mmCIF file of C-alpha atoms in Angstrom:
data_model
loop_
_atom_site.group_PDB
_atom_site.id
_atom_site.type_symbol
_atom_site.label_atom_id
_atom_site.label_comp_id
_atom_site.label_asym_id
_atom_site.label_seq_id
_atom_site.Cartn_x
_atom_site.Cartn_y
_atom_site.Cartn_z
ATOM 1 C CA MET O 1 31.387 -47.069 56.110
ATOM 2 C CA LYS O 2 34.263 -46.866 53.575
ATOM 3 C CA HIS O 3 32.069 -44.712 51.225
ATOM 4 C CA ARG O 4 31.777 -41.987 53.906
ATOM 5 C CA PHE O 5 35.240 -42.155 55.290
ATOM 6 C CA PRO O 6 38.620 -42.792 53.700
ATOM 7 C CA VAL O 7 40.053 -46.370 54.147
ATOM 8 C CA SER O 8 43.287 -44.817 55.367
ATOM 9 C CA TRP O 9 41.557 -42.808 58.153
ATOM 10 C CA LEU O 10 39.571 -45.928 59.249
ATOM 11 C CA CYS O 11 42.641 -48.118 59.429
ATOM 12 C CA ARG O 12 44.384 -45.398 61.446
ATOM 13 C CA VAL O 13 41.524 -45.260 63.962
ATOM 14 C CA LEU O 14 41.362 -48.989 64.201
ATOM 15 C CA GLU O 15 45.046 -49.082 64.468
ATOM 16 C CA ILE O 16 45.596 -51.621 61.660
ATOM 17 C CA SER O 17 47.559 -51.435 58.489
ATOM 18 C CA ARG O 18 45.906 -50.901 55.137
ATOM 19 C CA SER O 19 47.568 -54.104 53.865
ATOM 20 C CA SER O 20 45.937 -56.122 56.461
ATOM 21 C CA TYR O 21 42.497 -54.462 55.537
ATOM 22 C CA TYR O 22 42.857 -55.374 51.953
ATOM 23 C CA LYS O 23 44.046 -59.109 52.858
ATOM 24 C CA TRP O 24 41.033 -59.542 54.941
ATOM 25 C CA ILE O 25 38.590 -58.335 52.327
ATOM 26 C CA ARG O 26 40.267 -60.553 49.716
ATOM 27 C CA ARG O 27 40.488 -63.567 51.986
ATOM 28 C CA ARG O 28 38.379 -66.911 51.244
ATOM 29 C CA THR O 29 36.335 -68.440 53.975
ATOM 30 C CA PRO O 30 38.108 -71.566 55.278
ATOM 31 C CA GLN O 31 36.386 -74.853 55.074
ATOM 32 C CA TYR O 32 36.486 -75.120 58.956
ATOM 33 C CA GLU O 33 34.580 -71.786 59.201
ATOM 34 C CA ARG O 34 32.039 -72.917 56.707
ATOM 35 C CA ASP O 35 31.549 -76.369 58.570
ATOM 36 C CA ASP O 36 31.245 -74.357 61.777
ATOM 37 C CA LYS O 37 28.543 -72.274 60.331
ATOM 38 C CA GLN O 38 26.555 -75.370 59.235
ATOM 39 C CA LEU O 39 26.983 -76.925 62.574
ATOM 40 C CA LYS O 40 25.768 -73.830 64.380
ATOM 41 C CA HIS O 41 22.700 -74.091 62.305
ATOM 42 C CA GLU O 42 22.164 -77.828 63.231
ATOM 43 C CA ILE O 43 22.794 -76.955 66.851
ATOM 44 C CA GLU O 44 20.463 -74.037 67.005
ATOM 45 C CA GLN O 45 17.591 -76.280 65.642
ATOM 46 C CA ILE O 46 18.189 -78.900 68.261
ATOM 47 C CA PHE O 47 18.517 -76.328 70.979
ATOM 48 C CA THR O 48 15.431 -74.432 70.065
ATOM 49 C CA ARG O 49 13.366 -77.718 69.536
ATOM 50 C CA SER O 50 14.308 -78.671 73.136
ATOM 51 C CA ASN O 51 12.972 -75.427 74.407
ATOM 52 C CA ARG O 52 16.507 -74.499 75.554
ATOM 53 C CA THR O 53 16.858 -77.216 77.891
ATOM 54 C CA TYR O 54 19.680 -78.982 76.176
ATOM 55 C CA GLY O 55 23.209 -78.499 77.181
ATOM 56 C CA TYR O 56 26.237 -79.218 75.109
ATOM 57 C CA ARG O 57 26.450 -82.837 76.247
ATOM 58 C CA ARG O 58 22.928 -83.669 75.131
ATOM 59 C CA VAL O 59 23.113 -81.612 71.886
ATOM 60 C CA TYR O 60 26.396 -83.614 71.177
ATOM 61 C CA ILE O 61 24.556 -87.011 71.929
ATOM 62 C CA TYR O 62 21.707 -85.801 69.604
ATOM 63 C CA LEU O 63 24.125 -84.850 66.637
ATOM 64 C CA ARG O 64 25.957 -88.291 66.941
ATOM 65 C CA LEU O 65 22.877 -90.533 67.461
ATOM 66 C CA ILE O 66 20.034 -88.865 65.564
ATOM 67 C CA ARG O 67 21.756 -86.634 62.997
ATOM 68 C CA LYS O 68 24.577 -89.122 62.486
ATOM 69 C CA LEU O 69 27.238 -86.488 62.381
ATOM 70 C CA ARG O 70 30.832 -87.018 63.274
ATOM 71 C CA VAL O 71 31.643 -84.261 65.679
ATOM 72 C CA ASN O 72 33.725 -83.739 68.803
ATOM 73 C CA HIS O 73 31.983 -82.719 72.066
ATOM 74 C CA LYS O 74 34.485 -80.044 72.517
ATOM 75 C CA ARG O 75 33.491 -78.447 69.332
ATOM 76 C CA VAL O 76 29.849 -78.493 70.322
ATOM 77 C CA TYR O 77 30.838 -76.866 73.587
ATOM 78 C CA ARG O 78 32.866 -74.101 71.764
ATOM 79 C CA LEU O 79 30.105 -73.139 69.421
ATOM 80 C CA MET O 80 27.580 -73.036 71.866
ATOM 81 C CA ASP O 81 29.653 -70.979 74.162
ATOM 82 C CA GLN O 82 30.297 -68.570 71.396
ATOM 83 C CA MET O 83 26.564 -68.142 70.886
ATOM 84 C CA ARG O 84 25.928 -68.032 74.690
ATOM 85 C CA TRP O 85 23.635 -70.875 74.470
ATOM 86 C CA LYS O 86 23.123 -72.655 77.887
ATOM 87 C CA ALA O 87 20.587 -75.062 79.270
ATOM 88 C CA VAL O 88 17.981 -74.410 81.663
ATOM 89 C CA ILE O 89 19.217 -74.734 85.254
ATOM 90 C CA ARG O 90 17.166 -77.231 87.238
ATOM 91 C CA ARG O 91 15.744 -76.494 90.642
ATOM 92 C CA LYS O 92 16.900 -78.360 93.575
ATOM 93 C CA PRO O 93 14.684 -81.214 94.763
ATOM 94 C CA LYS O 94 12.944 -81.261 98.092
ATOM 95 C CA ARG O 95 14.409 -83.176 100.978
ATOM 96 C CA TYR O 96 12.862 -86.593 101.777
ATOM 97 C CA VAL O 97 10.170 -86.491 104.527
ATOM 98 C CA ARG O 98 10.322 -89.495 106.907
ATOM 99 C CA SER O 99 7.314 -91.587 107.702
ATOM 100 C CA THR O 100 6.352 -94.599 109.785
ATOM 101 C CA PRO O 101 6.110 -97.536 107.489
ATOM 102 C CA GLN O 102 3.956 -100.584 108.008
ATOM 103 C CA MET O 103 6.027 -102.939 106.054
ATOM 104 C CA THR O 104 9.587 -102.486 104.542
ATOM 105 C CA ALA O 105 11.803 -104.174 102.091
ATOM 106 C CA GLU O 106 15.617 -104.332 101.710
ATOM 107 C CA ASN O 107 17.266 -102.143 99.115
ATOM 108 C CA ILE O 108 17.709 -105.247 96.842
ATOM 109 C CA LEU O 109 18.249 -103.049 93.641
ATOM 110 C CA ASN O 110 21.239 -101.651 95.378
ATOM 111 C CA ARG O 111 21.796 -98.971 92.516
ATOM 112 C CA GLN O 112 22.174 -101.516 90.091
ATOM 113 C CA PHE O 113 20.320 -99.768 87.422
ATOM 114 C CA ASP O 114 21.370 -101.867 84.398
ATOM 115 C CA ALA O 115 19.104 -104.584 83.064
ATOM 116 C CA ALA O 116 19.589 -107.197 80.358
ATOM 117 C CA GLY O 117 16.149 -106.764 79.075
ATOM 118 C CA PRO O 118 12.608 -105.494 79.908
ATOM 119 C CA ASN O 119 10.412 -106.687 82.619
ATOM 120 C CA GLN O 120 13.293 -107.476 84.918
ATOM 121 C CA LYS O 121 13.621 -104.380 87.038
ATOM 122 C CA TRP O 122 11.024 -101.670 87.352
ATOM 123 C CA VAL O 123 11.213 -98.494 89.510
ATOM 124 C CA THR O 124 8.231 -96.200 90.628
ATOM 125 C CA ASP O 125 7.373 -93.264 92.365
ATOM 126 C CA VAL O 126 4.866 -90.343 92.892
ATOM 127 C CA THR O 127 5.561 -86.744 92.049
ATOM 128 C CA GLU O 128 3.601 -83.583 92.654
ATOM 129 C CA PHE O 129 2.473 -80.683 90.310
ATOM 130 C CA ARG O 130 1.176 -77.368 91.495
ATOM 131 C CA LEU O 131 -1.345 -76.011 89.190
ATOM 132 C CA THR O 132 -2.169 -72.546 88.271
ATOM 133 C CA ASN O 133 -5.608 -72.709 89.917
ATOM 134 C CA GLY O 134 -4.196 -73.328 93.334
ATOM 135 C CA GLN O 135 -4.747 -77.041 93.130
ATOM 136 C CA LYS O 136 -2.368 -79.897 93.137
ATOM 137 C CA ALA O 137 -2.041 -82.926 90.703
ATOM 138 C CA TYR O 138 -0.041 -86.081 91.311
ATOM 139 C CA LEU O 139 1.549 -88.259 88.818
ATOM 140 C CA SER O 140 2.421 -91.841 89.463
ATOM 141 C CA ALA O 141 4.431 -93.933 87.096
ATOM 142 C CA ILE O 142 6.413 -97.076 86.661
ATOM 143 C CA TYR O 143 9.621 -97.012 84.637
ATOM 144 C CA ASP O 144 11.176 -100.130 83.064
ATOM 145 C CA LEU O 145 15.016 -99.949 83.358
ATOM 146 C CA GLY O 146 15.543 -102.605 80.682
ATOM 147 C CA SER O 147 13.469 -101.018 77.992
ATOM 148 C CA GLY O 148 13.933 -97.344 79.126
ATOM 149 C CA ARG O 149 10.230 -96.837 78.918
ATOM 150 C CA ILE O 150 7.364 -95.649 81.156
ATOM 151 C CA ILE O 151 5.050 -98.618 81.042
ATOM 152 C CA SER O 152 2.227 -97.196 83.127
ATOM 153 C CA HIS O 153 1.121 -93.854 84.606
ATOM 154 C CA VAL O 154 -1.911 -92.477 86.462
ATOM 155 C CA VAL O 155 -2.665 -88.866 87.268
ATOM 156 C CA GLY O 156 -4.867 -87.896 90.203
ATOM 157 C CA HIS O 157 -5.685 -84.976 92.544
ATOM 158 C CA ALA O 158 -4.995 -86.889 95.713
ATOM 159 C CA ASN O 159 -1.720 -88.737 96.623
ATOM 160 C CA ASN O 160 -3.384 -91.748 97.979
ATOM 161 C CA ASN O 161 -3.338 -95.697 97.701
ATOM 162 C CA PRO O 162 -5.671 -95.908 94.707
ATOM 163 C CA LEU O 163 -3.340 -93.774 92.667
ATOM 164 C CA VAL O 164 -0.382 -96.149 93.195
ATOM 165 C CA PHE O 165 -2.526 -99.289 93.135
ATOM 166 C CA ASP O 166 -3.946 -98.349 89.746
ATOM 167 C CA THR O 167 -0.640 -97.671 88.300
ATOM 168 C CA PHE O 168 0.636 -101.307 89.404
ATOM 169 C CA HIS O 169 -2.537 -102.844 87.962
ATOM 170 C CA GLN O 170 -1.958 -100.906 84.604
ATOM 171 C CA ALA O 171 1.691 -102.212 84.485
ATOM 172 C CA ALA O 172 1.036 -105.738 85.672
ATOM 173 C CA GLN O 173 -1.404 -106.083 82.693
ATOM 174 C CA THR O 174 1.505 -105.603 80.168
ATOM 175 C CA THR O 175 3.419 -108.738 81.054
ATOM 176 C CA ASP O 176 2.905 -112.220 82.368
ATOM 177 C CA ALA O 177 6.554 -112.270 83.645
ATOM 178 C CA ARG O 178 7.153 -113.070 87.247
ATOM 179 C CA ASN O 179 9.997 -112.408 89.839
ATOM 180 C CA ILE O 180 10.039 -108.761 88.518
ATOM 181 C CA LEU O 181 11.930 -106.417 90.840
ATOM 182 C CA LEU O 182 9.854 -103.412 91.741
ATOM 183 C CA HIS O 183 11.794 -100.717 93.461
ATOM 184 C CA SER O 184 10.307 -97.702 95.209
ATOM 185 C CA ASP O 185 10.907 -95.319 98.115
ATOM 186 C CA ARG O 186 9.332 -95.841 101.613
ATOM 187 C CA GLY O 187 6.350 -93.869 100.838
ATOM 188 C CA PHE O 188 3.189 -94.966 102.752
ATOM 189 C CA GLN O 189 1.563 -96.466 99.658
ATOM 190 C CA TYR O 190 4.397 -98.703 98.983
ATOM 191 C CA THR O 191 4.907 -99.811 102.496
ATOM 192 C CA SER O 192 1.062 -100.514 103.074
ATOM 193 C CA ARG O 193 0.082 -104.087 103.758
ATOM 194 C CA THR O 194 -2.322 -104.200 100.868
ATOM 195 C CA PHE O 195 0.398 -103.064 98.225
ATOM 196 C CA GLN O 196 2.847 -105.586 99.583
ATOM 197 C CA LYS O 197 0.185 -108.238 99.388
ATOM 198 C CA MET O 198 -0.528 -107.270 95.803
ATOM 199 C CA LEU O 199 3.164 -107.646 94.934
ATOM 200 C CA LYS O 200 3.340 -111.095 96.498
ATOM 201 C CA ASP O 201 0.310 -112.394 94.903
ATOM 202 C CA ARG O 202 1.585 -111.338 91.513
ATOM 203 C CA GLY O 203 5.062 -112.805 92.083
ATOM 204 C CA PHE O 204 6.981 -109.751 92.212
ATOM 205 C CA VAL O 205 9.929 -108.929 94.437
ATOM 206 C CA SER O 206 9.910 -105.734 96.528
ATOM 207 C CA SER O 207 12.737 -103.416 96.916
ATOM 208 C CA MET O 208 12.987 -100.077 98.695
ATOM 209 C CA SER O 209 15.437 -97.161 98.864
ATOM 210 C CA ARG O 210 16.993 -96.507 102.247
ATOM 211 C CA VAL O 211 15.809 -93.541 104.337
ATOM 212 C CA GLY O 212 16.971 -90.247 103.087
ATOM 213 C CA ARG O 213 18.677 -91.946 99.976
ATOM 214 C CA CYS O 214 16.872 -90.519 96.903
ATOM 215 C CA ILE O 215 19.847 -91.743 94.705
ATOM 216 C CA ASP O 216 18.730 -95.383 95.435
ATOM 217 C CA ASN O 217 15.694 -94.607 93.059
ATOM 218 C CA GLY O 218 17.968 -92.494 90.769
ATOM 219 C CA PRO O 219 16.409 -93.326 87.313
ATOM 220 C CA MET O 220 12.936 -92.509 88.417
ATOM 221 C CA GLU O 221 14.101 -89.211 90.004
ATOM 222 C CA GLY O 222 15.745 -88.529 86.781
ATOM 223 C CA VAL O 223 12.613 -88.927 84.807
ATOM 224 C CA TRP O 224 10.656 -86.543 87.198
ATOM 225 C CA SER O 225 13.430 -84.025 86.687
ATOM 226 C CA ILE O 226 13.317 -84.154 82.858
ATOM 227 C CA ILE O 227 9.649 -83.935 82.759
ATOM 228 C CA LYS O 228 9.367 -81.052 85.187
ATOM 229 C CA CYS O 229 12.296 -78.987 83.788
ATOM 230 C CA GLU O 230 11.601 -79.526 80.105
ATOM 231 C CA MET O 231 7.813 -79.666 79.984
ATOM 232 C CA TYR O 232 6.176 -78.293 83.203
ATOM 233 C CA HIS O 233 8.323 -75.436 84.583
ATOM 234 C CA LEU O 234 8.654 -73.717 81.126
ATOM 235 C CA ARG O 235 4.840 -73.660 80.724
#
């Protein structure tokens, strides 16, 4: 541009002094700008790898725990805001549908989602997926609050008792521990006499969410939300 138009004319159009222009072209890039450039590269890799699902909080956690970088969360927010990188917005969950249970249990878990170790507190649920061919698929899983792992899961084309029963049998084979607290909602599979007898025979303690209180099973709902938002809806 400066080879086509005189510098003095460009400065006059932009309403800046010539001294400011020459000061700018001679300036050295400060260290913090070089650091920001490198950090933007790290953030872009993490953001892209997550399929644009990570917000600044999860990017910050990844940088600190995985990349072992000492960085402030406000800095991560500022850089992502500059690049207009925002996480995918999650869909609102469906409201709970009431049913008439055969057998119920108290909310023993009572939102105490922390556990000292594995095989102490398990949570379970079933979620639905709508397929592109018009059919539906159902995923049943059991999540261990102590280890933070899915210890069993079963996929089927019907939301029925065998789906839930097979999930429990698969999980029960992973441990000999007894008195494990198994928390669920009040779906018909979990309130059935057959399932409650299975728990009793295996030495498990049944706990159930209150009616219309999905947050009572918050960790399991969180697992579904992450799976659907980051792996299913994007594809």
